[in-house]
XYZ file of C-alpha atoms in Angstrom:
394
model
C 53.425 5.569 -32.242
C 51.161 4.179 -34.397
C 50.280 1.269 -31.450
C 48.559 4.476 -29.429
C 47.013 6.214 -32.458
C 45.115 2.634 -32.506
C 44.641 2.478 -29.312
C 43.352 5.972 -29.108
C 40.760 5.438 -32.171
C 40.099 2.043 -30.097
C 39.290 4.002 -26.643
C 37.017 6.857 -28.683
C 35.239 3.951 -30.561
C 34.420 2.378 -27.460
C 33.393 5.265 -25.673
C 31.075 6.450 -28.658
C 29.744 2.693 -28.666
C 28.833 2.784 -24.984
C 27.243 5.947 -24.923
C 25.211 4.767 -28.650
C 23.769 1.610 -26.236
C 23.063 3.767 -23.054
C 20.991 5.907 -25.311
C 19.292 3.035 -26.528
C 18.523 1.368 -22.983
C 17.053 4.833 -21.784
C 14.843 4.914 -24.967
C 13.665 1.387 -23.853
C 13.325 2.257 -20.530
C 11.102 4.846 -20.663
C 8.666 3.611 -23.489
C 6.355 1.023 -22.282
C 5.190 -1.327 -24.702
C 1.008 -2.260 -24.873
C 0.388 -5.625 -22.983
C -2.186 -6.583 -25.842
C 1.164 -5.927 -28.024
C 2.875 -8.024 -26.065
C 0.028 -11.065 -25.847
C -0.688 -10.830 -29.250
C 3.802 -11.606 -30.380
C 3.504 -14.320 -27.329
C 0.532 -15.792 -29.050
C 1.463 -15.454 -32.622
C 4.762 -17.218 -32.205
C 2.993 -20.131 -30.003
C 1.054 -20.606 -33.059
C 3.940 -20.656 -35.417
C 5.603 -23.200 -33.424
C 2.395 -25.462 -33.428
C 2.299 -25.181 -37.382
C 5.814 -25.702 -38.379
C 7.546 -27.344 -35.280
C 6.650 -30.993 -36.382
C 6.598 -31.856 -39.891
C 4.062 -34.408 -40.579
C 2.124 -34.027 -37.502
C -0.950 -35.921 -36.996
C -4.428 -33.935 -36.386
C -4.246 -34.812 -32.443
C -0.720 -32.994 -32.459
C -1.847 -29.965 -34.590
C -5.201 -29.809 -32.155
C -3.152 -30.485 -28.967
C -0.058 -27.426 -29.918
C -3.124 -24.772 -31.258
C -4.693 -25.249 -27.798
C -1.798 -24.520 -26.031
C -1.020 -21.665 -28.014
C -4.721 -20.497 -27.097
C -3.986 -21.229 -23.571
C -1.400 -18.298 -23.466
C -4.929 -15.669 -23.316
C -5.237 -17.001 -19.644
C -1.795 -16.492 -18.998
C -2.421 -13.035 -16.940
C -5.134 -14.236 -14.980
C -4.712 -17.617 -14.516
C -1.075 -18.707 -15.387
C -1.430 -22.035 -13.743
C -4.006 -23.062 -15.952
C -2.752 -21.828 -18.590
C 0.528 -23.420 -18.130
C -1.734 -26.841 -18.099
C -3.209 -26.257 -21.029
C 0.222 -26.450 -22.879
C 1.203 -29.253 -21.109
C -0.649 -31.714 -23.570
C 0.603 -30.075 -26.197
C 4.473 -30.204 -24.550
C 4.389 -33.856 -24.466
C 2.416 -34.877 -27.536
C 2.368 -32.138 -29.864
C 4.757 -28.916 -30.501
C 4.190 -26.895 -28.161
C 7.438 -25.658 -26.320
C 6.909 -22.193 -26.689
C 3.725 -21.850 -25.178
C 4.771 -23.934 -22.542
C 8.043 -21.868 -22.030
C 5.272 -18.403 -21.957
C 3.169 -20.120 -18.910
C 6.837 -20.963 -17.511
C 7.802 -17.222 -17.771
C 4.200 -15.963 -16.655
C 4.327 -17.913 -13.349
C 7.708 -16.946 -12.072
C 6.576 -13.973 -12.667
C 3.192 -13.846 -10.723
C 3.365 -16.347 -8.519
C 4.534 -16.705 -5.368
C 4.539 -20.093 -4.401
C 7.884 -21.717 -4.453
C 6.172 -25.156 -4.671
C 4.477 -24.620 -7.668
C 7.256 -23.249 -9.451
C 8.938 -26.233 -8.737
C 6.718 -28.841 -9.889
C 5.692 -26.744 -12.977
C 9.598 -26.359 -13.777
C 9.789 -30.483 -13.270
C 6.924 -31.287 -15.579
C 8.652 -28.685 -18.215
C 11.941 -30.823 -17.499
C 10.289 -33.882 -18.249
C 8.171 -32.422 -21.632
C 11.213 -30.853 -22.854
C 13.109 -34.063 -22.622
C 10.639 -36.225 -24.443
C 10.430 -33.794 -26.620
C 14.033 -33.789 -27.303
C 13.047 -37.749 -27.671
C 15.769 -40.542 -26.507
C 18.718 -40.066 -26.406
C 21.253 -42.690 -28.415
C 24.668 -41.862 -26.694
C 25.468 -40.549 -23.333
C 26.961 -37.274 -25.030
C 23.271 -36.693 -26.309
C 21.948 -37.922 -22.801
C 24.236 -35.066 -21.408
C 23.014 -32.269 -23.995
C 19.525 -33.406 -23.667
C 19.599 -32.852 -19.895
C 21.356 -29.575 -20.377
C 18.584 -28.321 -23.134
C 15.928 -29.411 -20.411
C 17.289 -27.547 -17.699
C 17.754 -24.423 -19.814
C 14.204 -24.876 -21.052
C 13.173 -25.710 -17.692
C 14.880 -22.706 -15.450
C 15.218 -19.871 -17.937
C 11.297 -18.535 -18.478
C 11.095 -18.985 -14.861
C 14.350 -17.684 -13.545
C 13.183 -14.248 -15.861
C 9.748 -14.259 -14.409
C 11.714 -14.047 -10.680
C 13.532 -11.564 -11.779
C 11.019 -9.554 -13.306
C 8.828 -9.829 -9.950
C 11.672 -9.194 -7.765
C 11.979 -5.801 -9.794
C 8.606 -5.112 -9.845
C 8.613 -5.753 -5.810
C 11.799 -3.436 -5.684
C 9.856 -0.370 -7.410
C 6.672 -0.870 -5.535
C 8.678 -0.910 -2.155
C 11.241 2.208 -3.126
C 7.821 3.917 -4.181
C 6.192 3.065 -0.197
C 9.641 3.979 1.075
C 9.403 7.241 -0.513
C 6.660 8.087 0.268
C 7.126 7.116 3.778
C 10.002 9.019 4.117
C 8.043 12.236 2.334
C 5.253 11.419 5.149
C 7.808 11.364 8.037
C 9.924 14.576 6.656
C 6.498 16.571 6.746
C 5.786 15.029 10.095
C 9.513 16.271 11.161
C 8.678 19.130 10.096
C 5.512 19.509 11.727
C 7.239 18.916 15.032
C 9.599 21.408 14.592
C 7.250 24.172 13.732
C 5.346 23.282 16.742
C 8.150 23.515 19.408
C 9.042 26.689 17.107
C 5.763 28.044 18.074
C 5.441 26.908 21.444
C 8.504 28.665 22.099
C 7.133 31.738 20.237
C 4.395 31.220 22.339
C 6.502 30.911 26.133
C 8.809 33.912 24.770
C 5.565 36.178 24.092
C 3.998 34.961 27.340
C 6.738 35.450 29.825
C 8.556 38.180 28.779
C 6.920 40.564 26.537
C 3.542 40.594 28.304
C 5.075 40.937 31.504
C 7.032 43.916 30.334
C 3.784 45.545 28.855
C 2.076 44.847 31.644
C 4.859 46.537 34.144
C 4.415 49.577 31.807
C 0.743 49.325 32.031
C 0.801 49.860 35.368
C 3.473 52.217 36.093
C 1.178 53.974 33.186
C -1.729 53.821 35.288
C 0.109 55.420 38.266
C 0.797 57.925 36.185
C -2.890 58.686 35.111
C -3.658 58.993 39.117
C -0.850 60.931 40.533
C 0.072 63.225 37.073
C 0.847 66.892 38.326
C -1.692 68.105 35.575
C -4.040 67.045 32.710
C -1.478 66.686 29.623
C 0.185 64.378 31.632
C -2.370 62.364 32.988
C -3.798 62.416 29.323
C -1.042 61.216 28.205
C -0.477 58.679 30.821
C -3.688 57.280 30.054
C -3.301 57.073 26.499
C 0.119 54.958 27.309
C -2.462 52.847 29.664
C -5.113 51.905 27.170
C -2.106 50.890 24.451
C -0.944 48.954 27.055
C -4.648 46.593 27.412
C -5.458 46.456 23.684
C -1.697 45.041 23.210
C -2.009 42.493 25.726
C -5.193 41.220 24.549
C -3.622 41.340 21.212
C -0.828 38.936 22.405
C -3.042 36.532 24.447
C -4.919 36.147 21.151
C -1.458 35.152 19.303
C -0.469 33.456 22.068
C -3.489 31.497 21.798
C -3.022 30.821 17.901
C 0.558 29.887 18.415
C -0.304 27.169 20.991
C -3.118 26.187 19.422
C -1.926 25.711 15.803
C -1.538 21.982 15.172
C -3.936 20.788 17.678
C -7.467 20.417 16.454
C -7.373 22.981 13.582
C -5.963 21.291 10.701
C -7.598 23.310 7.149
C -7.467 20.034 5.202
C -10.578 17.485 6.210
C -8.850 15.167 8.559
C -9.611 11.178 8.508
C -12.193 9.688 10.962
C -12.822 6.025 11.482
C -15.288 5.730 8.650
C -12.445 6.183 6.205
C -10.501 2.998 7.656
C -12.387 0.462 5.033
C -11.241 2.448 2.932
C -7.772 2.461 3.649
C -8.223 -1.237 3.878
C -9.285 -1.996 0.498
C -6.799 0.487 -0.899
C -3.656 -1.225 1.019
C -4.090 -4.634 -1.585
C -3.155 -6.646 1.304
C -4.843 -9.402 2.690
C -6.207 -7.829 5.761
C -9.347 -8.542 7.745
C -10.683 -5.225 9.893
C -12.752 -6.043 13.211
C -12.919 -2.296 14.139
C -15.563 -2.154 16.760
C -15.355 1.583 17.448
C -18.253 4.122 17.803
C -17.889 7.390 15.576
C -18.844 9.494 18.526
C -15.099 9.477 19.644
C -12.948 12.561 20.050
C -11.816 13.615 16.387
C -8.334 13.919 17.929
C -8.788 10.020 19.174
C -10.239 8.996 15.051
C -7.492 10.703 13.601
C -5.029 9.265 16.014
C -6.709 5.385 15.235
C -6.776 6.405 11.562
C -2.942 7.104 11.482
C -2.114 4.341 13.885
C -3.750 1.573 11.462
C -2.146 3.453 8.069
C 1.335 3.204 9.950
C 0.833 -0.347 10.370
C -0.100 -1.408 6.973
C 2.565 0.513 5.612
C 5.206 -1.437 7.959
C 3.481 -4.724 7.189
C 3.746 -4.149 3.573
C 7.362 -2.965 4.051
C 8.828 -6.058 6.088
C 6.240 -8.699 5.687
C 5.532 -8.957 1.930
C 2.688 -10.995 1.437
C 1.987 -11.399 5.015
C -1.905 -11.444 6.236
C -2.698 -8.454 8.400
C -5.281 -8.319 11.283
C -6.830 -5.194 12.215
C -8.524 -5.007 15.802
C -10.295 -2.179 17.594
C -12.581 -1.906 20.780
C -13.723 0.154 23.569
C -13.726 -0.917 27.020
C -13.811 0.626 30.149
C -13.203 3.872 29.242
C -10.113 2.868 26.982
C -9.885 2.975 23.381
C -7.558 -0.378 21.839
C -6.714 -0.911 18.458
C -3.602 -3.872 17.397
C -2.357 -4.600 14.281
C -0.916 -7.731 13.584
C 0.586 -9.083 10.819
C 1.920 -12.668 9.799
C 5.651 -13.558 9.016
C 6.189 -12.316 5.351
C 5.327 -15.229 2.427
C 6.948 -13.389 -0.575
C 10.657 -12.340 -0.982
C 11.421 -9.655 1.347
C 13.840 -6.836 0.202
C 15.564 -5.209 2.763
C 15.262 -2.018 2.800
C 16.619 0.987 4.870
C 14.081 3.171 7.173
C 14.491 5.728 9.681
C 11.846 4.288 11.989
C 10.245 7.090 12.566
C 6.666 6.285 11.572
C 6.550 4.485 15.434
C 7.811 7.492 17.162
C 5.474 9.290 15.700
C 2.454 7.082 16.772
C 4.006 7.328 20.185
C 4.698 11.014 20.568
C 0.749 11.459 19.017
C -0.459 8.602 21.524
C 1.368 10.149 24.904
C -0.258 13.727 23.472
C -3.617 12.053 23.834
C -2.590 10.099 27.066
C -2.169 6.995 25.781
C 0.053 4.682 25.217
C 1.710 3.227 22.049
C 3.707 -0.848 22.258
C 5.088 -2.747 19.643
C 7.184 -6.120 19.009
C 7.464 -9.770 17.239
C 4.699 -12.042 18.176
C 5.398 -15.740 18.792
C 4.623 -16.583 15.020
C 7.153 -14.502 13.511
C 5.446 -11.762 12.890
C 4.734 -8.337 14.319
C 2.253 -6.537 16.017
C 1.204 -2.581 17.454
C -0.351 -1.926 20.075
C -2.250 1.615 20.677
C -3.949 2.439 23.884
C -5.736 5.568 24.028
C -8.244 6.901 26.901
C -11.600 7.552 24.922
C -12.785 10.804 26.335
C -9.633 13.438 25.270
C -9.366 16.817 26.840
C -6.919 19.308 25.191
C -4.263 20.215 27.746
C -4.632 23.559 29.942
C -2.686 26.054 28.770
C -1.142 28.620 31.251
């Protein structure tokens, strides 16, 4: 008995325990400390490391670890530099602190896996004269271990910290792409909702009122007296003012969602724009006049959005080109992107951003074609006639 009272108090404690930490990780979580805060406890303990790390330290050493500790101010901007600032001070003075900053500061913002390499190398090397030589292989052992530790930590946590920086940036586009494509879903389905409306309203009720129109009508002529023929008539003009009434709905119902959106709808000057707000390297040869259709901008407009947002899905860090021209009649926009140069996190998608495009392009009588180009990357292809004519309606 008394081995499950303890085990009992032991279950409650840890229960109490977990919830006490999970509390504390939320609070963490959501307050989000100042970078200057953050710079200025990076700095500060560089320079305590540079004052006490090496008793005895010559003026060359105290000059060499205070510089790198200064370095750590470029750290943001330019972490490479920064990280050879310290490098002086790694192998001459005391500066492994600063150094191990830069470390953490490039895994974290760069993306080049060659740089992190040779930067983790030279930290390798600094650490272990640092460590100085070793006198036994036991210490040759530890010393390697402390240099690989020194070496791979900062930048294994910068990785990480990129990777989940990446993950949140990519959950936010996916998200929002999936808001888009539910709206655009839903779009559809009001659409066929009211072209249905529309066909219902058309080929039923206003033959109906029209068969009663005209019975009405023969009515009015062959009534055996006035009331009746009154009356008829009466029934008659009901009749016309209720058909017009439902080829004006009719007419609403077909033509909602076509050209007579409320909100102001992109055109093709807003496509630098959506350039320069993508933050991807893209280069725009758009060659396109702005006396198009506004169906056929908006169209181009969506059709280059779609593809940015798919490059910077599946091609992280890819280069994008953006291509547009009119020939012969034929509107022709690609987007092409490069095969991705940063980490790519695979995410899931319902692929309906291209079916989109390609219901909107066949609307306009066009065309919409996409697939991997020989580089390993990917590229869309829109194809849209230039002049657009709204369909006829019956």
């Amino acid at each position: 008995m008394p081995d499950q009272e303890d085990q009992g108090l032991l279950a409650r404690t840890d229960r109490r325990l977990e919830r006490v930490v999970d509390a504390g990780l939320r609070w963490v979580r959501t307050r989000r400390v100042p970078l200057l805060v953050v710079d200025v406890v990076f700095v500060a303990a560089a320079l305590a490391d540079a004052v006490l790390g090496i008793s005895g330290a010559t003026d060359l050493e105290t000059t060499l670890s205070l510089v790198a500790a200064a370095a750590l101010v470029l750290r943001r901007r330019w972490p490479v530099a920064a990280f050879l600032l310290t490098v002086p001070g790694l192998f001459i003075g005391s500066a492994v602190v600063a150094s191990c900053i830069a470390l953490f500061t490039i895994g974290e913002r760069t993306h080049r896996r060659w740089v992190m390499l040779l930067v983790g190398l030279v930290e390798f090397v600094g650490f272990s004269g640092f460590v100085g030589p070793a006198q036994s292989f036991d210490d040759a052992v530890v010393s390697v271990i402390y240099s690989l530790i020194f070496a791979l930590g900062p930048l294994s946590i910068g990785l990480l910290l990129q990777t989940r920086a990446n993950l949140v940036e990519r959950i936010g586009d996916l998200d929002a792409s999936r808001a888009e494509e539910r709206r655009q879903a839903a779009a559809v389905a009001l659409a066929r909702e009211r072209a249905r409306l529309a066909r219902e309203m058309h080929d039923v009720v206003s033959h109906q009122v029209t068969l009663i129109a005209v019975q009405a009508g023969g009515m009015q002529m062959a009534g055996p007296d006035e009331s009746v023929r009154s009356f008829a008539r009466t029934v008659r003009q009901l009749c016309v003012v209720t058909l017009q009434e439902l080829r004006e709905m009719v007419q609403v119902l077909r033509a909602a969602g076509d050209d007579r959106e409320t909100a102001p709808q992109p055109v093709l000057a807003d496509l630098e724009r959506l350039v320069e707000e993508s933050g991807m390297d893209t280069h725009c040869a758009v060659a396109l006049p702005d006396t198009l259709a506004p169906a056929v901008q908006r169209a181009v407009y969506r059709f280059v959005q779609e593809g940015l947002t798919n490059a910077r899905k599946h091609a992280p860090g890819a280069s994008v080109l953006v291509c547009g021209t009119l020939e012969d009649g034929t509107v022709a926009v690609d987007v092409t992107n490069g095969p991705p140069t940063a980490p790519r996190l695979e995410l899931p998608g319902s692929g309906l951003g291209l079916v989109g495009l390609r219901e909107r392009a066949s609307l306009l009588g066009g065309t919409l074609d996409s697939g991997a180009t020989s580089d390993g990357g990917f590229g869309i292809h829109l194809r849209l006639p230039a002049e657009h004519r709204s369909p006829v309606r019956p």
